[in-house]
């Protein structure tokens, strides 16, 4: 787990603060299903692997919590396609 990534329950998003900017992966939870709706990386942080770092932490946390994933967010879906070891968490197949 990445100690710099936090799960901001009040805002329903995983956050990673770097150089005064906040990247985040927003989600909704319904029962044991977490739906990742979108991932945002500020332009100042683009190209530094921030989104991948954020999603790796989020999926690790999801696995530990026993949740299933719906990857509505295109970045999360692409990450799981690139790293199929996470596909076991999917509540339904990727589009």
PDB file of N, CA, C and O in Angstrom, residues 9-90:
ATOM      1  N   UNK A   9     -13.206   9.183   2.600  1.00  0.00           N
ATOM      2  CA  UNK A   9     -14.567   8.640   2.642  1.00  0.00           C
ATOM      3  C   UNK A   9     -15.625   9.726   2.464  1.00  0.00           C
ATOM      4  O   UNK A   9     -16.634   9.504   1.807  1.00  0.00           O
ATOM      5  N   UNK A  10     -15.379  10.899   3.033  1.00  0.00           N
ATOM      6  CA  UNK A  10     -16.356  11.987   2.943  1.00  0.00           C
ATOM      7  C   UNK A  10     -16.584  12.441   1.499  1.00  0.00           C
ATOM      8  O   UNK A  10     -17.682  12.850   1.140  1.00  0.00           O
ATOM      9  N   UNK A  11     -15.541  12.360   0.678  1.00  0.00           N
ATOM     10  CA  UNK A  11     -15.651  12.798  -0.718  1.00  0.00           C
ATOM     11  C   UNK A  11     -15.745  11.615  -1.681  1.00  0.00           C
ATOM     12  O   UNK A  11     -15.767  11.813  -2.896  1.00  0.00           O
ATOM     13  N   UNK A  12     -15.764  10.398  -1.139  1.00  0.00           N
ATOM     14  CA  UNK A  12     -15.855   9.167  -1.950  1.00  0.00           C
ATOM     15  C   UNK A  12     -14.798   9.138  -3.047  1.00  0.00           C
ATOM     16  O   UNK A  12     -15.094   8.999  -4.236  1.00  0.00           O
ATOM     17  N   UNK A  13     -13.543   9.235  -2.606  1.00  0.00           N
ATOM     18  CA  UNK A  13     -12.458   9.176  -3.580  1.00  0.00           C
ATOM     19  C   UNK A  13     -11.139   8.855  -2.892  1.00  0.00           C
ATOM     20  O   UNK A  13     -10.910   9.206  -1.730  1.00  0.00           O
ATOM     21  N   UNK A  14     -10.286   8.160  -3.638  1.00  0.00           N
ATOM     22  CA  UNK A  14      -8.906   7.941  -3.217  1.00  0.00           C
ATOM     23  C   UNK A  14      -8.120   9.158  -3.697  1.00  0.00           C
ATOM     24  O   UNK A  14      -8.319   9.625  -4.827  1.00  0.00           O
ATOM     25  N   UNK A  15      -7.235   9.668  -2.845  1.00  0.00           N
ATOM     26  CA  UNK A  15      -6.496  10.877  -3.170  1.00  0.00           C
ATOM     27  C   UNK A  15      -4.993  10.667  -3.017  1.00  0.00           C
ATOM     28  O   UNK A  15      -4.538   9.931  -2.139  1.00  0.00           O
ATOM     29  N   UNK A  16      -4.268  11.375  -3.864  1.00  0.00           N
ATOM     30  CA  UNK A  16      -2.809  11.388  -3.786  1.00  0.00           C
ATOM     31  C   UNK A  16      -2.371  12.835  -3.994  1.00  0.00           C
ATOM     32  O   UNK A  16      -2.610  13.414  -5.060  1.00  0.00           O
ATOM     33  N   UNK A  17      -1.774  13.412  -2.958  1.00  0.00           N
ATOM     34  CA  UNK A  17      -1.314  14.793  -3.012  1.00  0.00           C
ATOM     35  C   UNK A  17       0.179  14.811  -3.338  1.00  0.00           C
ATOM     36  O   UNK A  17       0.973  14.163  -2.661  1.00  0.00           O
ATOM     37  N   UNK A  18       0.514  15.555  -4.406  1.00  0.00           N
ATOM     38  CA  UNK A  18       1.900  15.656  -4.856  1.00  0.00           C
ATOM     39  C   UNK A  18       2.160  17.107  -5.263  1.00  0.00           C
ATOM     40  O   UNK A  18       1.394  17.676  -6.057  1.00  0.00           O
ATOM     41  N   UNK A  19       3.214  17.677  -4.732  1.00  0.00           N
ATOM     42  CA  UNK A  19       3.631  19.032  -5.124  1.00  0.00           C
ATOM     43  C   UNK A  19       2.491  20.042  -5.055  1.00  0.00           C
ATOM     44  O   UNK A  19       2.335  20.901  -5.938  1.00  0.00           O
ATOM     45  N   UNK A  20       1.663  19.952  -4.034  1.00  0.00           N
ATOM     46  CA  UNK A  20       0.577  20.902  -3.847  1.00  0.00           C
ATOM     47  C   UNK A  20      -0.656  20.657  -4.703  1.00  0.00           C
ATOM     48  O   UNK A  20      -1.590  21.453  -4.701  1.00  0.00           O
ATOM     49  N   UNK A  21      -0.685  19.558  -5.444  1.00  0.00           N
ATOM     50  CA  UNK A  21      -1.816  19.202  -6.289  1.00  0.00           C
ATOM     51  C   UNK A  21      -2.420  17.887  -5.798  1.00  0.00           C
ATOM     52  O   UNK A  21      -1.718  17.063  -5.220  1.00  0.00           O
ATOM     53  N   UNK A  22      -3.705  17.690  -6.072  1.00  0.00           N
ATOM     54  CA  UNK A  22      -4.377  16.458  -5.655  1.00  0.00           C
ATOM     55  C   UNK A  22      -4.927  15.716  -6.865  1.00  0.00           C
ATOM     56  O   UNK A  22      -5.744  16.246  -7.620  1.00  0.00           O
ATOM     57  N   UNK A  23      -4.459  14.498  -7.033  1.00  0.00           N
ATOM     58  CA  UNK A  23      -5.025  13.578  -8.021  1.00  0.00           C
ATOM     59  C   UNK A  23      -6.023  12.711  -7.271  1.00  0.00           C
ATOM     60  O   UNK A  23      -5.856  12.450  -6.078  1.00  0.00           O
ATOM     61  N   UNK A  24      -7.068  12.262  -7.962  1.00  0.00           N
ATOM     62  CA  UNK A  24      -8.038  11.424  -7.264  1.00  0.00           C
ATOM     63  C   UNK A  24      -8.740  10.453  -8.197  1.00  0.00           C
ATOM     64  O   UNK A  24      -8.810  10.658  -9.402  1.00  0.00           O
ATOM     65  N   UNK A  25      -9.238   9.386  -7.586  1.00  0.00           N
ATOM     66  CA  UNK A  25     -10.079   8.394  -8.256  1.00  0.00           C
ATOM     67  C   UNK A  25     -11.396   8.355  -7.493  1.00  0.00           C
ATOM     68  O   UNK A  25     -11.444   7.916  -6.340  1.00  0.00           O
ATOM     69  N   UNK A  26     -12.442   8.853  -8.131  1.00  0.00           N
ATOM     70  CA  UNK A  26     -13.757   8.934  -7.487  1.00  0.00           C
ATOM     71  C   UNK A  26     -14.488   7.602  -7.602  1.00  0.00           C
ATOM     72  O   UNK A  26     -14.296   6.853  -8.565  1.00  0.00           O
ATOM     73  N   UNK A  27     -15.341   7.333  -6.618  1.00  0.00           N
ATOM     74  CA  UNK A  27     -16.073   6.073  -6.602  1.00  0.00           C
ATOM     75  C   UNK A  27     -17.423   6.230  -5.916  1.00  0.00           C
ATOM     76  O   UNK A  27     -17.679   7.208  -5.219  1.00  0.00           O
ATOM     77  N   UNK A  28     -18.256   5.222  -6.138  1.00  0.00           N
ATOM     78  CA  UNK A  28     -19.477   5.039  -5.357  1.00  0.00           C
ATOM     79  C   UNK A  28     -19.429   3.622  -4.825  1.00  0.00           C
ATOM     80  O   UNK A  28     -18.796   2.744  -5.420  1.00  0.00           O
ATOM     81  N   UNK A  29     -20.076   3.403  -3.701  1.00  0.00           N
ATOM     82  CA  UNK A  29     -20.142   2.057  -3.130  1.00  0.00           C
ATOM     83  C   UNK A  29     -21.591   1.698  -2.896  1.00  0.00           C
ATOM     84  O   UNK A  29     -22.366   2.489  -2.358  1.00  0.00           O
ATOM     85  N   UNK A  30     -21.943   0.492  -3.331  1.00  0.00           N
ATOM     86  CA  UNK A  30     -23.279  -0.049  -3.104  1.00  0.00           C
ATOM     87  C   UNK A  30     -23.095  -1.491  -2.640  1.00  0.00           C
ATOM     88  O   UNK A  30     -22.725  -2.354  -3.438  1.00  0.00           O
ATOM     89  N   UNK A  31     -23.290  -1.721  -1.345  1.00  0.00           N
ATOM     90  CA  UNK A  31     -23.058  -3.061  -0.796  1.00  0.00           C
ATOM     91  C   UNK A  31     -21.588  -3.407  -0.890  1.00  0.00           C
ATOM     92  O   UNK A  31     -20.736  -2.678  -0.386  1.00  0.00           O
ATOM     93  N   UNK A  32     -21.277  -4.511  -1.581  1.00  0.00           N
ATOM     94  CA  UNK A  32     -19.877  -4.923  -1.721  1.00  0.00           C
ATOM     95  C   UNK A  32     -19.315  -4.577  -3.103  1.00  0.00           C
ATOM     96  O   UNK A  32     -18.303  -5.125  -3.518  1.00  0.00           O
ATOM     97  N   UNK A  33     -19.976  -3.640  -3.806  1.00  0.00           N
ATOM     98  CA  UNK A  33     -19.539  -3.222  -5.134  1.00  0.00           C
ATOM     99  C   UNK A  33     -19.032  -1.784  -5.075  1.00  0.00           C
ATOM    100  O   UNK A  33     -19.744  -0.884  -4.628  1.00  0.00           O
ATOM    101  N   UNK A  34     -17.813  -1.573  -5.546  1.00  0.00           N
ATOM    102  CA  UNK A  34     -17.267  -0.228  -5.685  1.00  0.00           C
ATOM    103  C   UNK A  34     -17.186   0.078  -7.175  1.00  0.00           C
ATOM    104  O   UNK A  34     -16.650  -0.726  -7.950  1.00  0.00           O
ATOM    105  N   UNK A  35     -17.774   1.187  -7.566  1.00  0.00           N
ATOM    106  CA  UNK A  35     -17.742   1.626  -8.962  1.00  0.00           C
ATOM    107  C   UNK A  35     -16.813   2.820  -9.055  1.00  0.00           C
ATOM    108  O   UNK A  35     -17.065   3.865  -8.444  1.00  0.00           O
ATOM    109  N   UNK A  36     -15.721   2.659  -9.809  1.00  0.00           N
ATOM    110  CA  UNK A  36     -14.823   3.779 -10.049  1.00  0.00           C
ATOM    111  C   UNK A  36     -15.399   4.585 -11.203  1.00  0.00           C
ATOM    112  O   UNK A  36     -15.553   4.076 -12.310  1.00  0.00           O
ATOM    113  N   UNK A  37     -15.759   5.837 -10.932  1.00  0.00           N
ATOM    114  CA  UNK A  37     -16.460   6.660 -11.909  1.00  0.00           C
ATOM    115  C   UNK A  37     -15.523   7.517 -12.761  1.00  0.00           C
ATOM    116  O   UNK A  37     -15.776   7.700 -13.948  1.00  0.00           O
ATOM    117  N   UNK A  38     -14.478   8.052 -12.171  1.00  0.00           N
ATOM    118  CA  UNK A  38     -13.501   8.808 -12.949  1.00  0.00           C
ATOM    119  C   UNK A  38     -12.230   9.036 -12.139  1.00  0.00           C
ATOM    120  O   UNK A  38     -12.247   8.989 -10.917  1.00  0.00           O
ATOM    121  N   UNK A  39     -11.158   9.252 -12.890  1.00  0.00           N
ATOM    122  CA  UNK A  39      -9.853   9.533 -12.296  1.00  0.00           C
ATOM    123  C   UNK A  39      -9.388  10.876 -12.838  1.00  0.00           C
ATOM    124  O   UNK A  39      -9.490  11.128 -14.032  1.00  0.00           O
ATOM    125  N   UNK A  40      -8.887  11.721 -11.941  1.00  0.00           N
ATOM    126  CA  UNK A  40      -8.429  13.054 -12.336  1.00  0.00           C
ATOM    127  C   UNK A  40      -6.994  13.247 -11.865  1.00  0.00           C
ATOM    128  O   UNK A  40      -6.683  13.034 -10.691  1.00  0.00           O
ATOM    129  N   UNK A  41      -6.143  13.639 -12.806  1.00  0.00           N
ATOM    130  CA  UNK A  41      -4.763  14.006 -12.487  1.00  0.00           C
ATOM    131  C   UNK A  41      -4.559  15.427 -13.000  1.00  0.00           C
ATOM    132  O   UNK A  41      -4.733  15.687 -14.193  1.00  0.00           O
ATOM    133  N   UNK A  42      -4.224  16.363 -12.121  1.00  0.00           N
ATOM    134  CA  UNK A  42      -3.991  17.739 -12.564  1.00  0.00           C
ATOM    135  C   UNK A  42      -2.896  17.788 -13.638  1.00  0.00           C
ATOM    136  O   UNK A  42      -1.946  16.990 -13.595  1.00  0.00           O
ATOM    137  N   UNK A  43      -3.022  18.706 -14.594  1.00  0.00           N
ATOM    138  CA  UNK A  43      -2.026  18.806 -15.670  1.00  0.00           C
ATOM    139  C   UNK A  43      -0.577  18.873 -15.173  1.00  0.00           C
ATOM    140  O   UNK A  43       0.314  18.299 -15.801  1.00  0.00           O
ATOM    141  N   UNK A  44      -0.347  19.519 -14.055  1.00  0.00           N
ATOM    142  CA  UNK A  44       1.020  19.644 -13.525  1.00  0.00           C
ATOM    143  C   UNK A  44       1.618  18.299 -13.126  1.00  0.00           C
ATOM    144  O   UNK A  44       2.836  18.175 -12.998  1.00  0.00           O
ATOM    145  N   UNK A  45       0.775  17.294 -12.934  1.00  0.00           N
ATOM    146  CA  UNK A  45       1.260  15.979 -12.492  1.00  0.00           C
ATOM    147  C   UNK A  45       1.235  14.926 -13.609  1.00  0.00           C
ATOM    148  O   UNK A  45       1.681  13.798 -13.401  1.00  0.00           O
ATOM    149  N   UNK A  46       0.714  15.291 -14.762  1.00  0.00           N
ATOM    150  CA  UNK A  46       0.590  14.311 -15.851  1.00  0.00           C
ATOM    151  C   UNK A  46       1.944  13.777 -16.291  1.00  0.00           C
ATOM    152  O   UNK A  46       2.958  14.473 -16.222  1.00  0.00           O
ATOM    153  N   UNK A  47       1.945  12.514 -16.728  1.00  0.00           N
ATOM    154  CA  UNK A  47       3.150  11.895 -17.251  1.00  0.00           C
ATOM    155  C   UNK A  47       4.122  11.408 -16.202  1.00  0.00           C
ATOM    156  O   UNK A  47       5.251  11.033 -16.523  1.00  0.00           O
ATOM    157  N   UNK A  48       3.685  11.352 -14.960  1.00  0.00           N
ATOM    158  CA  UNK A  48       4.568  10.927 -13.865  1.00  0.00           C
ATOM    159  C   UNK A  48       4.123   9.627 -13.207  1.00  0.00           C
ATOM    160  O   UNK A  48       4.636   9.243 -12.167  1.00  0.00           O
ATOM    161  N   UNK A  49       3.141   8.953 -13.808  1.00  0.00           N
ATOM    162  CA  UNK A  49       2.669   7.685 -13.247  1.00  0.00           C
ATOM    163  C   UNK A  49       1.775   7.844 -12.031  1.00  0.00           C
ATOM    164  O   UNK A  49       1.535   6.879 -11.305  1.00  0.00           O
ATOM    165  N   UNK A  50       1.273   9.050 -11.818  1.00  0.00           N
ATOM    166  CA  UNK A  50       0.461   9.328 -10.633  1.00  0.00           C
ATOM    167  C   UNK A  50      -0.843   8.531 -10.658  1.00  0.00           C
ATOM    168  O   UNK A  50      -1.232   7.934  -9.652  1.00  0.00           O
ATOM    169  N   UNK A  51      -1.525   8.501 -11.795  1.00  0.00           N
ATOM    170  CA  UNK A  51      -2.797   7.781 -11.873  1.00  0.00           C
ATOM    171  C   UNK A  51      -2.591   6.286 -11.628  1.00  0.00           C
ATOM    172  O   UNK A  51      -3.369   5.656 -10.906  1.00  0.00           O
ATOM    173  N   UNK A  52      -1.538   5.717 -12.187  1.00  0.00           N
ATOM    174  CA  UNK A  52      -1.260   4.293 -11.976  1.00  0.00           C
ATOM    175  C   UNK A  52      -0.967   4.007 -10.507  1.00  0.00           C
ATOM    176  O   UNK A  52      -1.429   3.002  -9.957  1.00  0.00           O
ATOM    177  N   UNK A  53      -0.213   4.875  -9.898  1.00  0.00           N
ATOM    178  CA  UNK A  53       0.109   4.724  -8.467  1.00  0.00           C
ATOM    179  C   UNK A  53      -1.170   4.779  -7.630  1.00  0.00           C
ATOM    180  O   UNK A  53      -1.371   3.979  -6.718  1.00  0.00           O
ATOM    181  N   UNK A  54      -2.038   5.703  -7.969  1.00  0.00           N
ATOM    182  CA  UNK A  54      -3.311   5.870  -7.274  1.00  0.00           C
ATOM    183  C   UNK A  54      -4.193   4.632  -7.422  1.00  0.00           C
ATOM    184  O   UNK A  54      -4.724   4.110  -6.434  1.00  0.00           O
ATOM    185  N   UNK A  55      -4.326   4.132  -8.640  1.00  0.00           N
ATOM    186  CA  UNK A  55      -5.202   2.985  -8.890  1.00  0.00           C
ATOM    187  C   UNK A  55      -4.615   1.700  -8.305  1.00  0.00           C
ATOM    188  O   UNK A  55      -5.356   0.858  -7.795  1.00  0.00           O
ATOM    189  N   UNK A  56      -3.308   1.542  -8.343  1.00  0.00           N
ATOM    190  CA  UNK A  56      -2.690   0.371  -7.706  1.00  0.00           C
ATOM    191  C   UNK A  56      -3.052   0.341  -6.222  1.00  0.00           C
ATOM    192  O   UNK A  56      -3.463  -0.701  -5.694  1.00  0.00           O
ATOM    193  N   UNK A  57      -2.947   1.459  -5.553  1.00  0.00           N
ATOM    194  CA  UNK A  57      -3.302   1.514  -4.136  1.00  0.00           C
ATOM    195  C   UNK A  57      -4.797   1.215  -3.948  1.00  0.00           C
ATOM    196  O   UNK A  57      -5.171   0.434  -3.078  1.00  0.00           O
ATOM    197  N   UNK A  58      -5.638   1.858  -4.762  1.00  0.00           N
ATOM    198  CA  UNK A  58      -7.087   1.678  -4.623  1.00  0.00           C
ATOM    199  C   UNK A  58      -7.477   0.215  -4.809  1.00  0.00           C
ATOM    200  O   UNK A  58      -8.250  -0.339  -4.013  1.00  0.00           O
ATOM    201  N   UNK A  59      -6.945  -0.436  -5.834  1.00  0.00           N
ATOM    202  CA  UNK A  59      -7.295  -1.839  -6.075  1.00  0.00           C
ATOM    203  C   UNK A  59      -6.759  -2.750  -4.973  1.00  0.00           C
ATOM    204  O   UNK A  59      -7.413  -3.729  -4.603  1.00  0.00           O
ATOM    205  N   UNK A  60      -5.600  -2.434  -4.443  1.00  0.00           N
ATOM    206  CA  UNK A  60      -5.059  -3.208  -3.320  1.00  0.00           C
ATOM    207  C   UNK A  60      -5.985  -3.095  -2.113  1.00  0.00           C
ATOM    208  O   UNK A  60      -6.308  -4.092  -1.454  1.00  0.00           O
ATOM    209  N   UNK A  61      -6.444  -1.886  -1.843  1.00  0.00           N
ATOM    210  CA  UNK A  61      -7.370  -1.657  -0.737  1.00  0.00           C
ATOM    211  C   UNK A  61      -8.696  -2.380  -0.972  1.00  0.00           C
ATOM    212  O   UNK A  61      -9.233  -3.015  -0.059  1.00  0.00           O
ATOM    213  N   UNK A  62      -9.201  -2.303  -2.182  1.00  0.00           N
ATOM    214  CA  UNK A  62     -10.457  -2.973  -2.541  1.00  0.00           C
ATOM    215  C   UNK A  62     -10.335  -4.482  -2.306  1.00  0.00           C
ATOM    216  O   UNK A  62     -11.232  -5.108  -1.744  1.00  0.00           O
ATOM    217  N   UNK A  63      -9.225  -5.055  -2.736  1.00  0.00           N
ATOM    218  CA  UNK A  63      -9.005  -6.496  -2.542  1.00  0.00           C
ATOM    219  C   UNK A  63      -8.998  -6.836  -1.057  1.00  0.00           C
ATOM    220  O   UNK A  63      -9.631  -7.802  -0.624  1.00  0.00           O
ATOM    221  N   UNK A  64      -8.287  -6.039  -0.261  1.00  0.00           N
ATOM    222  CA  UNK A  64      -8.213  -6.297   1.180  1.00  0.00           C
ATOM    223  C   UNK A  64      -9.577  -6.171   1.853  1.00  0.00           C
ATOM    224  O   UNK A  64      -9.837  -6.850   2.839  1.00  0.00           O
ATOM    225  N   UNK A  65     -10.428  -5.309   1.339  1.00  0.00           N
ATOM    226  CA  UNK A  65     -11.763  -5.096   1.912  1.00  0.00           C
ATOM    227  C   UNK A  65     -12.791  -6.097   1.384  1.00  0.00           C
ATOM    228  O   UNK A  65     -13.930  -6.114   1.862  1.00  0.00           O
ATOM    229  N   UNK A  66     -12.405  -6.928   0.411  1.00  0.00           N
ATOM    230  CA  UNK A  66     -13.325  -7.934  -0.118  1.00  0.00           C
ATOM    231  C   UNK A  66     -14.408  -7.366  -1.016  1.00  0.00           C
ATOM    232  O   UNK A  66     -15.470  -7.978  -1.163  1.00  0.00           O
ATOM    233  N   UNK A  67     -14.130  -6.222  -1.635  1.00  0.00           N
ATOM    234  CA  UNK A  67     -15.110  -5.612  -2.529  1.00  0.00           C
ATOM    235  C   UNK A  67     -14.920  -6.099  -3.960  1.00  0.00           C
ATOM    236  O   UNK A  67     -13.871  -6.636  -4.304  1.00  0.00           O
ATOM    237  N   UNK A  68     -15.940  -5.887  -4.776  1.00  0.00           N
ATOM    238  CA  UNK A  68     -15.891  -6.185  -6.205  1.00  0.00           C
ATOM    239  C   UNK A  68     -15.894  -4.851  -6.932  1.00  0.00           C
ATOM    240  O   UNK A  68     -16.418  -3.864  -6.432  1.00  0.00           O
ATOM    241  N   UNK A  69     -15.343  -4.820  -8.146  1.00  0.00           N
ATOM    242  CA  UNK A  69     -15.131  -3.569  -8.880  1.00  0.00           C
ATOM    243  C   UNK A  69     -15.977  -3.495 -10.147  1.00  0.00           C
ATOM    244  O   UNK A  69     -16.070  -4.473 -10.895  1.00  0.00           O
ATOM    245  N   UNK A  70     -16.550  -2.332 -10.363  1.00  0.00           N
ATOM    246  CA  UNK A  70     -17.088  -1.961 -11.673  1.00  0.00           C
ATOM    247  C   UNK A  70     -16.204  -0.815 -12.148  1.00  0.00           C
ATOM    248  O   UNK A  70     -16.097   0.225 -11.496  1.00  0.00           O
ATOM    249  N   UNK A  71     -15.560  -1.027 -13.290  1.00  0.00           N
ATOM    250  CA  UNK A  71     -14.604  -0.052 -13.827  1.00  0.00           C
ATOM    251  C   UNK A  71     -15.289   0.841 -14.860  1.00  0.00           C
ATOM    252  O   UNK A  71     -15.061   0.728 -16.055  1.00  0.00           O
ATOM    253  N   UNK A  72     -16.122   1.740 -14.384  1.00  0.00           N
ATOM    254  CA  UNK A  72     -16.795   2.701 -15.260  1.00  0.00           C
ATOM    255  C   UNK A  72     -15.788   3.724 -15.802  1.00  0.00           C
ATOM    256  O   UNK A  72     -15.920   4.201 -16.925  1.00  0.00           O
ATOM    257  N   UNK A  73     -14.791   4.038 -15.007  1.00  0.00           N
ATOM    258  CA  UNK A  73     -13.740   4.972 -15.397  1.00  0.00           C
ATOM    259  C   UNK A  73     -12.848   4.333 -16.471  1.00  0.00           C
ATOM    260  O   UNK A  73     -12.329   3.230 -16.263  1.00  0.00           O
ATOM    261  N   UNK A  74     -12.658   5.004 -17.606  1.00  0.00           N
ATOM    262  CA  UNK A  74     -11.809   4.432 -18.668  1.00  0.00           C
ATOM    263  C   UNK A  74     -10.378   4.147 -18.216  1.00  0.00           C
ATOM    264  O   UNK A  74      -9.791   3.153 -18.650  1.00  0.00           O
ATOM    265  N   UNK A  75      -9.821   4.984 -17.338  1.00  0.00           N
ATOM    266  CA  UNK A  75      -8.453   4.732 -16.887  1.00  0.00           C
ATOM    267  C   UNK A  75      -8.376   3.469 -16.047  1.00  0.00           C
ATOM    268  O   UNK A  75      -7.462   2.653 -16.220  1.00  0.00           O
ATOM    269  N   UNK A  76      -9.328   3.271 -15.153  1.00  0.00           N
ATOM    270  CA  UNK A  76      -9.327   2.062 -14.311  1.00  0.00           C
ATOM    271  C   UNK A  76      -9.502   0.828 -15.194  1.00  0.00           C
ATOM    272  O   UNK A  76      -8.805  -0.176 -15.004  1.00  0.00           O
ATOM    273  N   UNK A  77     -10.392   0.895 -16.169  1.00  0.00           N
ATOM    274  CA  UNK A  77     -10.590  -0.235 -17.086  1.00  0.00           C
ATOM    275  C   UNK A  77      -9.299  -0.538 -17.845  1.00  0.00           C
ATOM    276  O   UNK A  77      -8.889  -1.705 -17.963  1.00  0.00           O
ATOM    277  N   UNK A  78      -8.635   0.489 -18.344  1.00  0.00           N
ATOM    278  CA  UNK A  78      -7.377   0.295 -19.074  1.00  0.00           C
ATOM    279  C   UNK A  78      -6.291  -0.275 -18.167  1.00  0.00           C
ATOM    280  O   UNK A  78      -5.509  -1.134 -18.585  1.00  0.00           O
ATOM    281  N   UNK A  79      -6.259   0.185 -16.918  1.00  0.00           N
ATOM    282  CA  UNK A  79      -5.271  -0.323 -15.964  1.00  0.00           C
ATOM    283  C   UNK A  79      -5.481  -1.815 -15.738  1.00  0.00           C
ATOM    284  O   UNK A  79      -4.517  -2.590 -15.744  1.00  0.00           O
ATOM    285  N   UNK A  80      -6.717  -2.228 -15.564  1.00  0.00           N
ATOM    286  CA  UNK A  80      -7.010  -3.654 -15.332  1.00  0.00           C
ATOM    287  C   UNK A  80      -6.700  -4.472 -16.585  1.00  0.00           C
ATOM    288  O   UNK A  80      -6.186  -5.593 -16.480  1.00  0.00           O
ATOM    289  N   UNK A  81      -6.974  -3.941 -17.763  1.00  0.00           N
ATOM    290  CA  UNK A  81      -6.602  -4.651 -18.999  1.00  0.00           C
ATOM    291  C   UNK A  81      -5.091  -4.844 -19.077  1.00  0.00           C
ATOM    292  O   UNK A  81      -4.613  -5.900 -19.490  1.00  0.00           O
ATOM    293  N   UNK A  82      -4.342  -3.827 -18.704  1.00  0.00           N
ATOM    294  CA  UNK A  82      -2.878  -3.892 -18.757  1.00  0.00           C
ATOM    295  C   UNK A  82      -2.301  -4.770 -17.655  1.00  0.00           C
ATOM    296  O   UNK A  82      -1.220  -5.335 -17.798  1.00  0.00           O
ATOM    297  N   UNK A  83      -3.032  -4.882 -16.536  1.00  0.00           N
ATOM    298  CA  UNK A  83      -2.587  -5.669 -15.382  1.00  0.00           C
ATOM    299  C   UNK A  83      -3.682  -6.683 -15.043  1.00  0.00           C
ATOM    300  O   UNK A  83      -4.447  -6.496 -14.085  1.00  0.00           O
ATOM    301  N   UNK A  84      -3.784  -7.764 -15.817  1.00  0.00           N
ATOM    302  CA  UNK A  84      -4.907  -8.701 -15.665  1.00  0.00           C
ATOM    303  C   UNK A  84      -4.979  -9.419 -14.317  1.00  0.00           C
ATOM    304  O   UNK A  84      -5.995 -10.030 -14.003  1.00  0.00           O
ATOM    305  N   UNK A  85      -3.957  -9.299 -13.511  1.00  0.00           N
ATOM    306  CA  UNK A  85      -4.013  -9.898 -12.171  1.00  0.00           C
ATOM    307  C   UNK A  85      -5.107  -9.257 -11.320  1.00  0.00           C
ATOM    308  O   UNK A  85      -5.514  -9.814 -10.307  1.00  0.00           O
ATOM    309  N   UNK A  86      -5.603  -8.099 -11.736  1.00  0.00           N
ATOM    310  CA  UNK A  86      -6.679  -7.423 -11.010  1.00  0.00           C
ATOM    311  C   UNK A  86      -8.062  -7.794 -11.526  1.00  0.00           C
ATOM    312  O   UNK A  86      -9.072  -7.436 -10.923  1.00  0.00           O
ATOM    313  N   UNK A  87      -8.139  -8.498 -12.643  1.00  0.00           N
ATOM    314  CA  UNK A  87      -9.431  -8.828 -13.258  1.00  0.00           C
ATOM    315  C   UNK A  87     -10.320  -9.661 -12.341  1.00  0.00           C
ATOM    316  O   UNK A  87     -11.546  -9.597 -12.441  1.00  0.00           O
ATOM    317  N   UNK A  88      -9.721 -10.393 -11.425  1.00  0.00           N
ATOM    318  CA  UNK A  88     -10.518 -11.209 -10.491  1.00  0.00           C
ATOM    319  C   UNK A  88     -11.437 -10.364  -9.608  1.00  0.00           C
ATOM    320  O   UNK A  88     -12.400 -10.870  -9.043  1.00  0.00           O
ATOM    321  N   UNK A  89     -11.152  -9.068  -9.496  1.00  0.00           N
ATOM    322  CA  UNK A  89     -11.976  -8.180  -8.675  1.00  0.00           C
ATOM    323  C   UNK A  89     -13.223  -7.686  -9.400  1.00  0.00           C
ATOM    324  O   UNK A  89     -14.119  -7.139  -8.772  1.00  0.00           O
ATOM    325  N   UNK A  90     -13.268  -7.875 -10.715  1.00  0.00           N
ATOM    326  CA  UNK A  90     -14.374  -7.311 -11.499  1.00  0.00           C
ATOM    327  C   UNK A  90     -15.708  -7.953 -11.165  1.00  0.00           C
ATOM    328  O   UNK A  90     -15.834  -9.178 -11.129  1.00  0.00           O
TER     329      UNK A  90
END
